Tab-separated table of C-alpha atoms in Angstrom:
chain	number	residue	atom	x	y	z
A	1	UNK	CA	36.789	12.463	-1.166
A	2	UNK	CA	40.063	13.013	-2.962
A	3	UNK	CA	42.010	11.202	-0.263
A	4	UNK	CA	44.077	8.278	-1.359
A	5	UNK	CA	44.460	4.746	-0.040
A	6	UNK	CA	46.220	5.779	3.146
A	7	UNK	CA	43.182	7.669	4.355
A	8	UNK	CA	41.096	4.531	4.001
A	9	UNK	CA	42.332	3.150	7.258
A	10	UNK	CA	41.901	6.256	9.312
A	11	UNK	CA	39.499	5.596	12.118
A	12	UNK	CA	37.470	8.714	11.399
A	13	UNK	CA	36.795	8.346	7.721
A	14	UNK	CA	33.747	10.141	6.290
A	15	UNK	CA	31.888	6.929	5.618
A	16	UNK	CA	32.312	5.637	9.145
A	17	UNK	CA	31.206	8.957	10.617
A	18	UNK	CA	28.163	9.008	8.351
A	19	UNK	CA	27.390	5.406	9.223
A	20	UNK	CA	27.417	6.083	12.953
A	21	UNK	CA	25.367	9.280	12.607
A	22	UNK	CA	22.886	7.399	10.437
A	23	UNK	CA	22.517	4.495	12.855
A	24	UNK	CA	22.043	6.847	15.813
A	25	UNK	CA	19.432	8.973	14.042
A	26	UNK	CA	17.630	5.865	12.879
A	27	UNK	CA	17.579	4.347	16.366
A	28	UNK	CA	16.248	7.552	17.928
A	29	UNK	CA	13.734	8.078	15.123
A	30	UNK	CA	12.437	4.531	15.310
A	31	UNK	CA	12.287	4.627	19.093
A	32	UNK	CA	10.238	7.816	18.953
A	33	UNK	CA	8.071	6.486	16.177
A	34	UNK	CA	7.363	3.213	17.930
A	35	UNK	CA	7.047	4.326	21.538
A	36	UNK	CA	6.664	8.099	21.785
A	37	UNK	CA	4.537	9.304	18.882
A	38	UNK	CA	0.779	8.694	19.116
A	39	UNK	CA	-0.880	6.005	17.051
A	40	UNK	CA	-2.458	7.109	13.790
A	41	UNK	CA	-6.130	8.064	13.949
A	42	UNK	CA	-7.344	5.351	11.604
A	43	UNK	CA	-4.473	2.953	11.122
A	44	UNK	CA	-3.758	2.717	14.820
A	45	UNK	CA	-0.344	1.314	15.677
A	46	UNK	CA	0.083	-0.066	12.181
A	47	UNK	CA	0.527	3.560	11.099
A	48	UNK	CA	3.922	3.461	12.806
A	49	UNK	CA	5.290	1.645	9.774
A	50	UNK	CA	5.337	5.183	8.340
A	51	UNK	CA	8.630	5.872	10.141
A	52	UNK	CA	10.425	3.017	8.456
A	53	UNK	CA	8.743	2.940	5.056
A	54	UNK	CA	8.710	6.596	4.014
A	55	UNK	CA	12.346	7.277	5.049
A	56	UNK	CA	13.415	4.175	3.124
A	57	UNK	CA	11.584	5.432	0.053
A	58	UNK	CA	13.141	8.899	0.208
A	59	UNK	CA	16.621	7.578	0.864
A	60	UNK	CA	16.249	4.966	-1.866
A	61	UNK	CA	15.500	7.644	-4.425
A	62	UNK	CA	18.512	9.703	-3.334
A	63	UNK	CA	20.774	6.657	-3.483
A	64	UNK	CA	19.598	5.826	-6.999
A	65	UNK	CA	20.160	9.448	-7.966
A	66	UNK	CA	23.718	9.212	-6.660
A	67	UNK	CA	24.142	6.028	-8.694
A	68	UNK	CA	22.962	7.865	-11.801
A	69	UNK	CA	25.412	10.713	-11.220
A	70	UNK	CA	28.297	8.288	-10.602
A	71	UNK	CA	27.405	6.393	-13.777
A	72	UNK	CA	27.566	9.664	-15.699
A	73	UNK	CA	30.916	10.569	-14.131
A	74	UNK	CA	32.274	7.097	-14.882
A	75	UNK	CA	31.328	7.343	-18.537
A	76	UNK	CA	32.605	10.892	-18.789
A	77	UNK	CA	35.957	10.319	-17.116
A	78	UNK	CA	36.539	6.594	-17.480
A	79	UNK	CA	37.900	6.625	-13.951
A	80	UNK	CA	37.687	3.545	-11.789
A	81	UNK	CA	36.723	5.500	-8.713
A	82	UNK	CA	33.431	6.577	-10.280
A	83	UNK	CA	32.894	3.118	-11.686
A	84	UNK	CA	33.245	1.688	-8.180
A	85	UNK	CA	31.023	4.403	-6.709
A	86	UNK	CA	28.355	3.515	-9.254
A	87	UNK	CA	28.402	-0.142	-8.263
A	88	UNK	CA	28.474	0.683	-4.539
A	89	UNK	CA	25.432	2.946	-4.783
A	90	UNK	CA	23.574	0.497	-7.025
A	91	UNK	CA	24.044	-2.127	-4.306
A	92	UNK	CA	22.694	0.153	-1.589
A	93	UNK	CA	19.839	1.232	-3.857
A	94	UNK	CA	18.860	-2.393	-4.419
A	95	UNK	CA	19.001	-3.029	-0.668
A	96	UNK	CA	16.742	-0.059	0.115
A	97	UNK	CA	14.406	-0.874	-2.737
A	98	UNK	CA	14.000	-4.486	-1.589
A	99	UNK	CA	13.401	-3.362	2.000
A	100	UNK	CA	10.884	-0.846	0.699
A	101	UNK	CA	8.818	-3.528	-1.011
A	102	UNK	CA	8.906	-5.782	2.064
A	103	UNK	CA	7.836	-2.969	4.415
A	104	UNK	CA	5.211	-1.848	1.959
A	105	UNK	CA	3.541	-5.209	1.677
A	106	UNK	CA	3.606	-5.687	5.446
A	107	UNK	CA	1.892	-2.319	5.746
A	108	UNK	CA	-0.526	-3.013	2.913
A	109	UNK	CA	-1.917	-6.228	4.395
A	110	UNK	CA	-3.523	-4.699	7.497
A	111	UNK	CA	-4.479	-1.383	5.870
A	112	UNK	CA	-5.488	-2.153	2.295
A	113	UNK	CA	-6.284	-5.791	2.946
A	114	UNK	CA	-3.741	-7.318	0.569
A	115	UNK	CA	-0.004	-7.926	0.601
A	116	UNK	CA	0.361	-7.003	-3.036
A	117	UNK	CA	-1.628	-5.593	-5.920
A	118	UNK	CA	-0.448	-4.487	-9.371
A	119	UNK	CA	-0.995	-0.844	-8.624
A	120	UNK	CA	1.208	1.524	-10.707
A	121	UNK	CA	3.302	2.644	-7.724
A	122	UNK	CA	3.973	-0.910	-6.611
A	123	UNK	CA	4.554	-2.188	-10.124
A	124	UNK	CA	7.001	0.564	-11.075
A	125	UNK	CA	8.922	0.158	-7.792
A	126	UNK	CA	9.291	-3.548	-8.486
A	127	UNK	CA	10.418	-2.883	-12.063
A	128	UNK	CA	13.104	-0.429	-10.898
A	129	UNK	CA	14.367	-3.021	-8.417
A	130	UNK	CA	14.650	-5.595	-11.193
A	131	UNK	CA	16.442	-3.076	-13.449
A	132	UNK	CA	19.084	-2.239	-10.845
A	133	UNK	CA	19.544	-5.907	-9.952
A	134	UNK	CA	20.170	-6.240	-13.691
A	135	UNK	CA	22.895	-3.567	-13.495
A	136	UNK	CA	24.637	-5.500	-10.722
A	137	UNK	CA	24.309	-8.820	-12.543
A	138	UNK	CA	25.694	-7.235	-15.703
A	139	UNK	CA	28.736	-6.065	-13.780
A	140	UNK	CA	29.320	-9.545	-12.389
A	141	UNK	CA	29.046	-11.146	-15.806
A	142	UNK	CA	31.437	-8.814	-17.649
A	143	UNK	CA	35.048	-9.529	-16.798
A	144	UNK	CA	36.731	-7.025	-19.082
A	145	UNK	CA	37.061	-3.887	-16.902
A	146	UNK	CA	36.541	-1.227	-19.578
A	147	UNK	CA	33.525	-2.965	-21.040
A	148	UNK	CA	32.158	-3.387	-17.528
A	149	UNK	CA	32.504	0.323	-16.874
A	150	UNK	CA	30.837	1.258	-20.152
A	151	UNK	CA	27.967	-1.205	-20.182
A	152	UNK	CA	27.346	-1.077	-16.430
A	153	UNK	CA	27.078	2.703	-16.440
A	154	UNK	CA	24.935	2.781	-19.577
A	155	UNK	CA	22.592	0.276	-17.944
A	156	UNK	CA	22.479	2.356	-14.754
A	157	UNK	CA	21.593	5.531	-16.671
A	158	UNK	CA	18.819	3.680	-18.494
A	159	UNK	CA	17.519	2.052	-15.303
A	160	UNK	CA	17.409	5.428	-13.592
A	161	UNK	CA	14.728	6.579	-16.040
A	162	UNK	CA	12.376	4.431	-13.968
A	163	UNK	CA	12.986	6.372	-10.763
A	164	UNK	CA	11.084	9.570	-11.704
A	165	UNK	CA	8.350	7.315	-13.053
A	166	UNK	CA	8.015	5.668	-9.644
A	167	UNK	CA	7.962	9.075	-7.991
A	168	UNK	CA	5.281	10.516	-10.255
A	169	UNK	CA	3.289	7.294	-10.611
A	170	UNK	CA	0.859	8.341	-7.891
A	171	UNK	CA	0.267	11.595	-9.717
A	172	UNK	CA	0.080	10.344	-13.275
A	173	UNK	CA	-2.094	7.320	-12.708
A	174	UNK	CA	-4.817	6.119	-10.436
A	175	UNK	CA	-3.326	4.094	-7.670
A	176	UNK	CA	-4.321	2.336	-4.516
A	177	UNK	CA	-1.149	3.743	-3.032
A	178	UNK	CA	-1.626	7.166	-1.470
A	179	UNK	CA	-0.181	10.245	-3.189
A	180	UNK	CA	2.866	12.146	-1.963
A	181	UNK	CA	3.149	12.637	1.751
A	182	UNK	CA	4.490	15.954	2.926
A	183	UNK	CA	4.672	17.825	6.211
A	184	UNK	CA	1.320	19.335	5.244
A	185	UNK	CA	-0.370	15.954	5.184
A	186	UNK	CA	1.346	14.530	8.243
A	187	UNK	CA	0.338	15.448	11.781
A	188	UNK	CA	2.890	17.563	13.690
A	189	UNK	CA	3.450	14.879	16.290
A	190	UNK	CA	4.634	12.470	13.588
A	191	UNK	CA	7.070	14.795	11.902
A	192	UNK	CA	10.017	14.635	14.308
A	193	UNK	CA	10.412	10.830	14.259
A	194	UNK	CA	9.812	10.876	10.506
A	195	UNK	CA	12.574	13.431	9.931
A	196	UNK	CA	14.994	11.675	12.290
A	197	UNK	CA	14.460	8.345	10.571
A	198	UNK	CA	14.692	9.934	7.114
A	199	UNK	CA	18.051	11.585	7.853
A	200	UNK	CA	19.080	8.343	9.533
A	201	UNK	CA	18.417	6.318	6.397
A	202	UNK	CA	20.179	8.914	4.243
A	203	UNK	CA	23.323	9.097	6.392
A	204	UNK	CA	23.336	5.329	6.774
A	205	UNK	CA	23.038	5.038	2.997
A	206	UNK	CA	25.999	7.385	2.501
A	207	UNK	CA	27.980	5.336	4.999
A	208	UNK	CA	27.122	2.032	3.360
A	209	UNK	CA	27.979	3.398	-0.082
A	210	UNK	CA	31.299	4.665	1.258
A	211	UNK	CA	32.099	1.340	2.859
A	212	UNK	CA	31.381	-0.607	-0.320
A	213	UNK	CA	33.105	2.032	-2.437
A	214	UNK	CA	36.354	1.637	-0.539
A	215	UNK	CA	36.397	-2.098	-1.120
A	216	UNK	CA	35.274	-2.007	-4.744
A	217	UNK	CA	37.562	0.851	-5.673
A	218	UNK	CA	40.718	-1.103	-4.910
A	219	UNK	CA	39.713	-3.903	-7.265
A	220	UNK	CA	38.233	-1.774	-10.015
A	221	UNK	CA	41.147	0.663	-10.167
A	222	UNK	CA	43.667	-2.143	-10.185
A	223	UNK	CA	41.851	-3.923	-13.001
A	224	UNK	CA	41.374	-0.797	-15.066
A	225	UNK	CA	45.014	0.202	-14.787
A	226	UNK	CA	46.284	-3.299	-15.562
A	227	UNK	CA	47.757	-3.763	-19.021
A	228	UNK	CA	44.983	-4.820	-21.329
A	229	UNK	CA	45.981	-7.914	-23.256
A	230	UNK	CA	47.895	-11.044	-22.220
A	231	UNK	CA	50.124	-9.094	-19.885
A	232	UNK	CA	47.968	-9.924	-16.895
A	233	UNK	CA	50.841	-12.015	-15.548
A	234	UNK	CA	52.882	-9.369	-13.716
A	235	UNK	CA	49.910	-8.083	-11.747
A	236	UNK	CA	48.959	-11.611	-10.892
A	237	UNK	CA	52.389	-12.216	-9.474
A	238	UNK	CA	52.260	-9.018	-7.517
A	239	UNK	CA	48.951	-9.981	-6.036
A	240	UNK	CA	50.142	-13.398	-4.999
A	241	UNK	CA	53.236	-12.069	-3.391
A	242	UNK	CA	51.104	-9.713	-1.290
A	243	UNK	CA	50.988	-9.942	2.495
A	244	UNK	CA	49.142	-12.967	3.756
A	245	UNK	CA	48.172	-14.278	0.362
A	246	UNK	CA	45.087	-15.780	1.954
A	247	UNK	CA	42.200	-14.196	0.088
B	1	UNK	CA	46.232	8.307	-15.708
B	2	UNK	CA	44.838	8.110	-19.202
B	3	UNK	CA	47.878	6.320	-20.516
B	4	UNK	CA	46.123	3.929	-22.878
B	5	UNK	CA	44.845	6.894	-24.845
B	6	UNK	CA	48.222	7.984	-26.099
B	7	UNK	CA	49.039	5.129	-28.468
B	8	UNK	CA	45.502	4.800	-29.799
B	9	UNK	CA	44.394	8.371	-30.217
B	10	UNK	CA	46.290	9.376	-33.337
B	11	UNK	CA	45.396	6.199	-35.160
B	12	UNK	CA	41.624	6.378	-34.981
B	13	UNK	CA	39.058	9.138	-35.015
B	14	UNK	CA	37.125	7.791	-32.059
B	15	UNK	CA	39.206	7.386	-28.952
B	16	UNK	CA	37.919	5.251	-26.058
B	17	UNK	CA	37.273	8.456	-24.124
B	18	UNK	CA	35.188	9.927	-26.908
B	19	UNK	CA	33.349	6.645	-27.294
B	20	UNK	CA	32.450	6.616	-23.595
B	21	UNK	CA	31.126	10.154	-23.790
B	22	UNK	CA	29.073	9.289	-26.830
B	23	UNK	CA	27.693	6.319	-24.871
B	24	UNK	CA	26.792	8.706	-22.069
B	25	UNK	CA	24.992	11.094	-24.396
B	26	UNK	CA	23.191	8.205	-26.074
B	27	UNK	CA	22.110	6.652	-22.786
B	28	UNK	CA	20.880	10.010	-21.495
B	29	UNK	CA	18.889	10.554	-24.684
B	30	UNK	CA	17.300	7.111	-24.524
B	31	UNK	CA	16.518	7.442	-20.807
B	32	UNK	CA	15.138	10.944	-21.266
B	33	UNK	CA	13.119	9.844	-24.260
B	34	UNK	CA	11.611	6.910	-22.395
B	35	UNK	CA	10.807	9.126	-19.453
B	36	UNK	CA	9.109	11.787	-21.552
B	37	UNK	CA	7.219	9.144	-23.519
B	38	UNK	CA	5.760	7.918	-20.240
B	39	UNK	CA	5.208	11.410	-18.869
B	40	UNK	CA	3.691	13.049	-21.910
B	41	UNK	CA	2.482	10.071	-23.888
B	42	UNK	CA	-0.949	8.571	-23.692
B	43	UNK	CA	0.280	5.699	-21.605
B	44	UNK	CA	-1.970	6.879	-18.798
B	45	UNK	CA	-4.974	5.679	-20.743
B	46	UNK	CA	-3.701	2.140	-21.007
B	47	UNK	CA	-2.407	2.006	-17.487
B	48	UNK	CA	-5.651	2.276	-15.607
B	49	UNK	CA	-5.446	0.518	-12.289
B	50	UNK	CA	-9.156	0.818	-11.605
B	51	UNK	CA	-12.284	2.115	-13.268
B	52	UNK	CA	-14.692	4.454	-11.587
B	53	UNK	CA	-18.405	3.647	-11.614
B	54	UNK	CA	-19.085	6.152	-14.412
B	55	UNK	CA	-16.525	4.510	-16.686
B	56	UNK	CA	-17.884	1.068	-15.950
B	57	UNK	CA	-21.407	2.255	-16.683
B	58	UNK	CA	-20.198	3.788	-19.937
B	59	UNK	CA	-18.801	0.429	-21.010
B	60	UNK	CA	-22.330	-0.959	-20.724
B	61	UNK	CA	-22.699	-4.601	-21.689
B	62	UNK	CA	-19.003	-4.925	-22.432
B	63	UNK	CA	-18.216	-4.661	-18.760
B	64	UNK	CA	-20.347	-7.650	-17.860
B	65	UNK	CA	-18.366	-10.779	-17.102
B	66	UNK	CA	-14.903	-9.261	-17.422
B	67	UNK	CA	-12.562	-9.069	-14.464
B	68	UNK	CA	-12.552	-5.462	-13.408
B	69	UNK	CA	-11.173	-3.299	-10.644
B	70	UNK	CA	-13.683	-0.735	-9.547
B	71	UNK	CA	-12.779	2.191	-7.331
B	72	UNK	CA	-14.816	4.771	-5.480
B	73	UNK	CA	-16.167	5.823	-2.142
B	74	UNK	CA	-18.421	3.650	0.010
B	75	UNK	CA	-21.728	5.492	0.106
B	76	UNK	CA	-22.890	6.492	3.558
B	77	UNK	CA	-25.684	4.314	4.902
B	78	UNK	CA	-25.312	1.699	2.195
B	79	UNK	CA	-23.302	-0.917	4.071
B	80	UNK	CA	-25.241	-4.059	4.796
B	81	UNK	CA	-23.899	-7.331	6.141
B	82	UNK	CA	-25.652	-10.334	4.616
B	83	UNK	CA	-25.296	-12.932	7.274
B	84	UNK	CA	-26.854	-15.789	5.343
B	85	UNK	CA	-24.594	-15.317	2.359
B	86	UNK	CA	-21.507	-14.276	4.279
B	87	UNK	CA	-21.137	-11.231	2.133
B	88	UNK	CA	-21.047	-7.524	2.452
B	89	UNK	CA	-23.284	-5.288	0.369
B	90	UNK	CA	-22.580	-1.637	-0.186
B	91	UNK	CA	-22.704	1.025	-2.826
B	92	UNK	CA	-19.574	2.405	-4.454
B	93	UNK	CA	-19.945	5.913	-5.781
B	94	UNK	CA	-17.827	8.414	-7.638
B	95	UNK	CA	-20.264	11.220	-6.994
B	96	UNK	CA	-21.994	10.752	-10.338
B	97	UNK	CA	-22.658	7.047	-10.711
B	98	UNK	CA	-23.403	4.419	-8.097
B	99	UNK	CA	-22.753	0.704	-8.319
B	100	UNK	CA	-24.051	-1.925	-5.912
B	101	UNK	CA	-21.245	-4.204	-4.760
B	102	UNK	CA	-21.445	-7.545	-3.060
B	103	UNK	CA	-18.113	-8.565	-1.594
B	104	UNK	CA	-17.331	-11.913	-0.030
B	105	UNK	CA	-14.928	-12.402	2.828
B	106	UNK	CA	-14.069	-10.293	5.812
B	107	UNK	CA	-13.268	-6.699	4.880
B	108	UNK	CA	-10.093	-4.943	6.047
B	109	UNK	CA	-10.478	-3.306	9.454
B	110	UNK	CA	-10.392	0.172	7.995
B	111	UNK	CA	-13.446	-0.479	5.847
B	112	UNK	CA	-16.358	1.770	6.627
B	113	UNK	CA	-18.790	4.207	5.144
B	114	UNK	CA	-17.201	7.112	3.378
B	115	UNK	CA	-13.841	5.444	2.814
B	116	UNK	CA	-12.247	4.884	-0.573
B	117	UNK	CA	-12.191	1.302	-1.796
B	118	UNK	CA	-11.007	-0.671	-4.787
B	119	UNK	CA	-12.907	-3.898	-5.436
B	120	UNK	CA	-11.847	-6.646	-7.811
B	121	UNK	CA	-14.460	-8.796	-9.423
B	122	UNK	CA	-17.022	-8.922	-12.187
B	123	UNK	CA	-20.175	-7.083	-13.056
B	124	UNK	CA	-23.070	-9.545	-13.154
B	125	UNK	CA	-26.039	-9.403	-15.520
B	126	UNK	CA	-28.176	-8.130	-12.674
B	127	UNK	CA	-26.000	-5.053	-12.411
B	128	UNK	CA	-24.483	-6.014	-9.065
B	129	UNK	CA	-20.709	-6.015	-8.927
B	130	UNK	CA	-19.578	-9.317	-7.391
B	131	UNK	CA	-16.215	-8.877	-5.718
B	132	UNK	CA	-13.894	-11.400	-4.164
B	133	UNK	CA	-11.195	-8.892	-3.271
B	134	UNK	CA	-11.924	-5.765	-1.306
B	135	UNK	CA	-9.145	-3.261	-0.790
B	136	UNK	CA	-9.271	-0.104	1.279
B	137	UNK	CA	-7.563	3.048	0.101
B	138	UNK	CA	-5.755	5.150	2.647
B	139	UNK	CA	-5.198	8.817	1.966
B	140	UNK	CA	-1.816	10.495	2.290
B	141	UNK	CA	-2.908	12.165	5.496
B	142	UNK	CA	-1.508	10.826	8.698
B	143	UNK	CA	-3.319	12.173	11.707
B	144	UNK	CA	-2.898	11.848	15.392
B	145	UNK	CA	-6.126	10.932	17.148
B	146	UNK	CA	-7.113	14.363	18.432
B	147	UNK	CA	-10.624	13.831	19.644
B	148	UNK	CA	-13.315	13.370	17.067
B	149	UNK	CA	-12.802	14.597	13.583
B	150	UNK	CA	-15.350	16.962	12.188
B	151	UNK	CA	-17.368	15.938	9.171
B	152	UNK	CA	-15.403	18.408	7.094
B	153	UNK	CA	-12.109	16.919	8.130
B	154	UNK	CA	-13.392	13.510	7.281
B	155	UNK	CA	-14.479	14.672	3.894
B	156	UNK	CA	-11.098	16.200	3.301
B	157	UNK	CA	-9.380	13.038	4.403
B	158	UNK	CA	-10.985	11.062	1.637
B	159	UNK	CA	-10.814	13.754	-0.978
B	160	UNK	CA	-8.041	11.842	-2.679
B	161	UNK	CA	-10.504	9.303	-3.982
B	162	UNK	CA	-12.985	11.870	-5.151
B	163	UNK	CA	-12.958	13.454	-8.558
B	164	UNK	CA	-11.389	10.398	-10.065
C	1	UNK	CA	-29.245	-16.367	21.432
C	2	UNK	CA	-25.796	-15.635	20.211
C	3	UNK	CA	-25.234	-12.246	18.794
C	4	UNK	CA	-23.538	-12.597	15.457
C	5	UNK	CA	-20.713	-10.143	15.401
C	6	UNK	CA	-20.725	-8.304	12.155
C	7	UNK	CA	-17.361	-8.467	10.464
C	8	UNK	CA	-17.948	-4.947	9.297
C	9	UNK	CA	-14.962	-3.086	10.616
C	10	UNK	CA	-15.056	-0.011	12.754
C	11	UNK	CA	-12.799	1.896	10.411
C	12	UNK	CA	-9.918	1.802	12.866
C	13	UNK	CA	-7.166	-0.790	12.874
C	14	UNK	CA	-6.491	-2.469	16.190
C	15	UNK	CA	-3.432	-4.543	16.908
C	16	UNK	CA	-1.314	-5.406	13.932
C	17	UNK	CA	1.912	-5.617	15.917
C	18	UNK	CA	3.147	-8.669	14.002
C	19	UNK	CA	3.184	-6.505	10.876
C	20	UNK	CA	4.917	-3.638	12.657
C	21	UNK	CA	7.540	-5.919	14.188
C	22	UNK	CA	7.956	-7.614	10.822
C	23	UNK	CA	8.503	-4.352	8.965
C	24	UNK	CA	10.996	-2.945	11.469
C	25	UNK	CA	12.636	-6.294	12.164
C	26	UNK	CA	13.240	-7.200	8.539
C	27	UNK	CA	14.465	-3.681	7.787
C	28	UNK	CA	17.011	-3.734	10.580
C	29	UNK	CA	17.999	-7.291	9.725
C	30	UNK	CA	18.548	-6.283	6.103
C	31	UNK	CA	20.531	-3.166	6.984
C	32	UNK	CA	22.742	-4.957	9.484
C	33	UNK	CA	23.292	-7.899	7.153
C	34	UNK	CA	24.407	-5.530	4.392
C	35	UNK	CA	26.614	-3.644	6.829
C	36	UNK	CA	28.233	-6.859	8.037
C	37	UNK	CA	28.842	-8.016	4.480
C	38	UNK	CA	30.318	-4.632	3.568
C	39	UNK	CA	32.666	-4.708	6.550
C	40	UNK	CA	33.755	-8.276	5.846
C	41	UNK	CA	34.336	-7.613	2.145
C	42	UNK	CA	36.224	-4.458	3.040
C	43	UNK	CA	38.562	-6.452	5.224
C	44	UNK	CA	38.842	-9.451	2.940
C	45	UNK	CA	41.905	-8.153	1.095
C	46	UNK	CA	44.519	-6.277	3.029
C	47	UNK	CA	45.098	-2.836	1.497
C	48	UNK	CA	47.691	-3.149	-1.219
C	49	UNK	CA	50.857	-1.222	-0.759
C	50	UNK	CA	52.532	-0.829	-4.127
């Protein structure tokens, strides 16, 4: 974590290791879910979407939680590394959230009979996706690095308020979506592929965040440490003189 | 590290660092407030995805003609396919009140007696609920097909739609 | 006389593989696309040596 730029190019960095572990777990979990585990009693083979949808949902919530924590650290410390970590995890959260909605509607059509309905769980998930897309857009729009850190992180903290609402939506309101799944409600033969895929999505998420973090951190830290006002010239020169020069 | 602080700090009461931390506290308060408003407020009343038959009956005449989502369990033995009209008739029950539903179009494959459904449509003057959108509710139980389920297991499986 | 098959379902879903393939396929496509983008963006600028 505390390692500096030099460590970034080590072959065995924590994000690469996590990425590979995640991909392997996900492949094994999905293979088991698709070809080894029995079909679901009522949903038949369509029930196998469980092994991709539920892990995505769990991992998505963890990624958003990480984003929330990074946003808090960024505001507390003002450090570029947390600012970059916030953006990296917001990106991965948006990816998982979008995948979640796609998987969900493909599962809903054969089971419920519709691709989409404005059920509280579905509606709140879509709202949270829009909010975090908003965080990313905000960061693109603001060019001044300190303002970007402040406003981006404030927006992320506010957007995160939606995440517990999504989680509890099936408890607080009537929904078409089923309530929480847990090992108690899932047949034993489904649990292994479900766990493998869930850890797969989580490790993959950590890896993807790390990968994006590395890239974003270089830019964000450089911008934040650059002299504020018109003195952007020296850094510009430095950048242009850099190796290659081709962006 | 925090170089920019040095020249500014003595001049003003609120340094950039303090300002950021105040932003953090403010954002946490707003987020927490919004969350508790949703959790403990009466929002649940205005965010009703579907009515149960008892609620619809309680609305009386007001329910007639409005677009409504009605949710409940398909009563055993009530399913009837009306070939001439291309519609499906069944009774939706919440254990207390029963509503006759006539749904057009092919139902989802999981539709059957005893399963939870949500139907979209309108209550007609005759008291029959005319639906053009039939949705099947799946419980949070995922079971492997281990022979035939007992009646009790079945009941348990759909318990999530009971006691609405 | 033709028996009219009732569209009343049996309560069990049969088939549905297009949906399954769609859900897994789009998920993997999305993950790999993001991964590729992340790798490319990570390489875009050579690490700066001050």
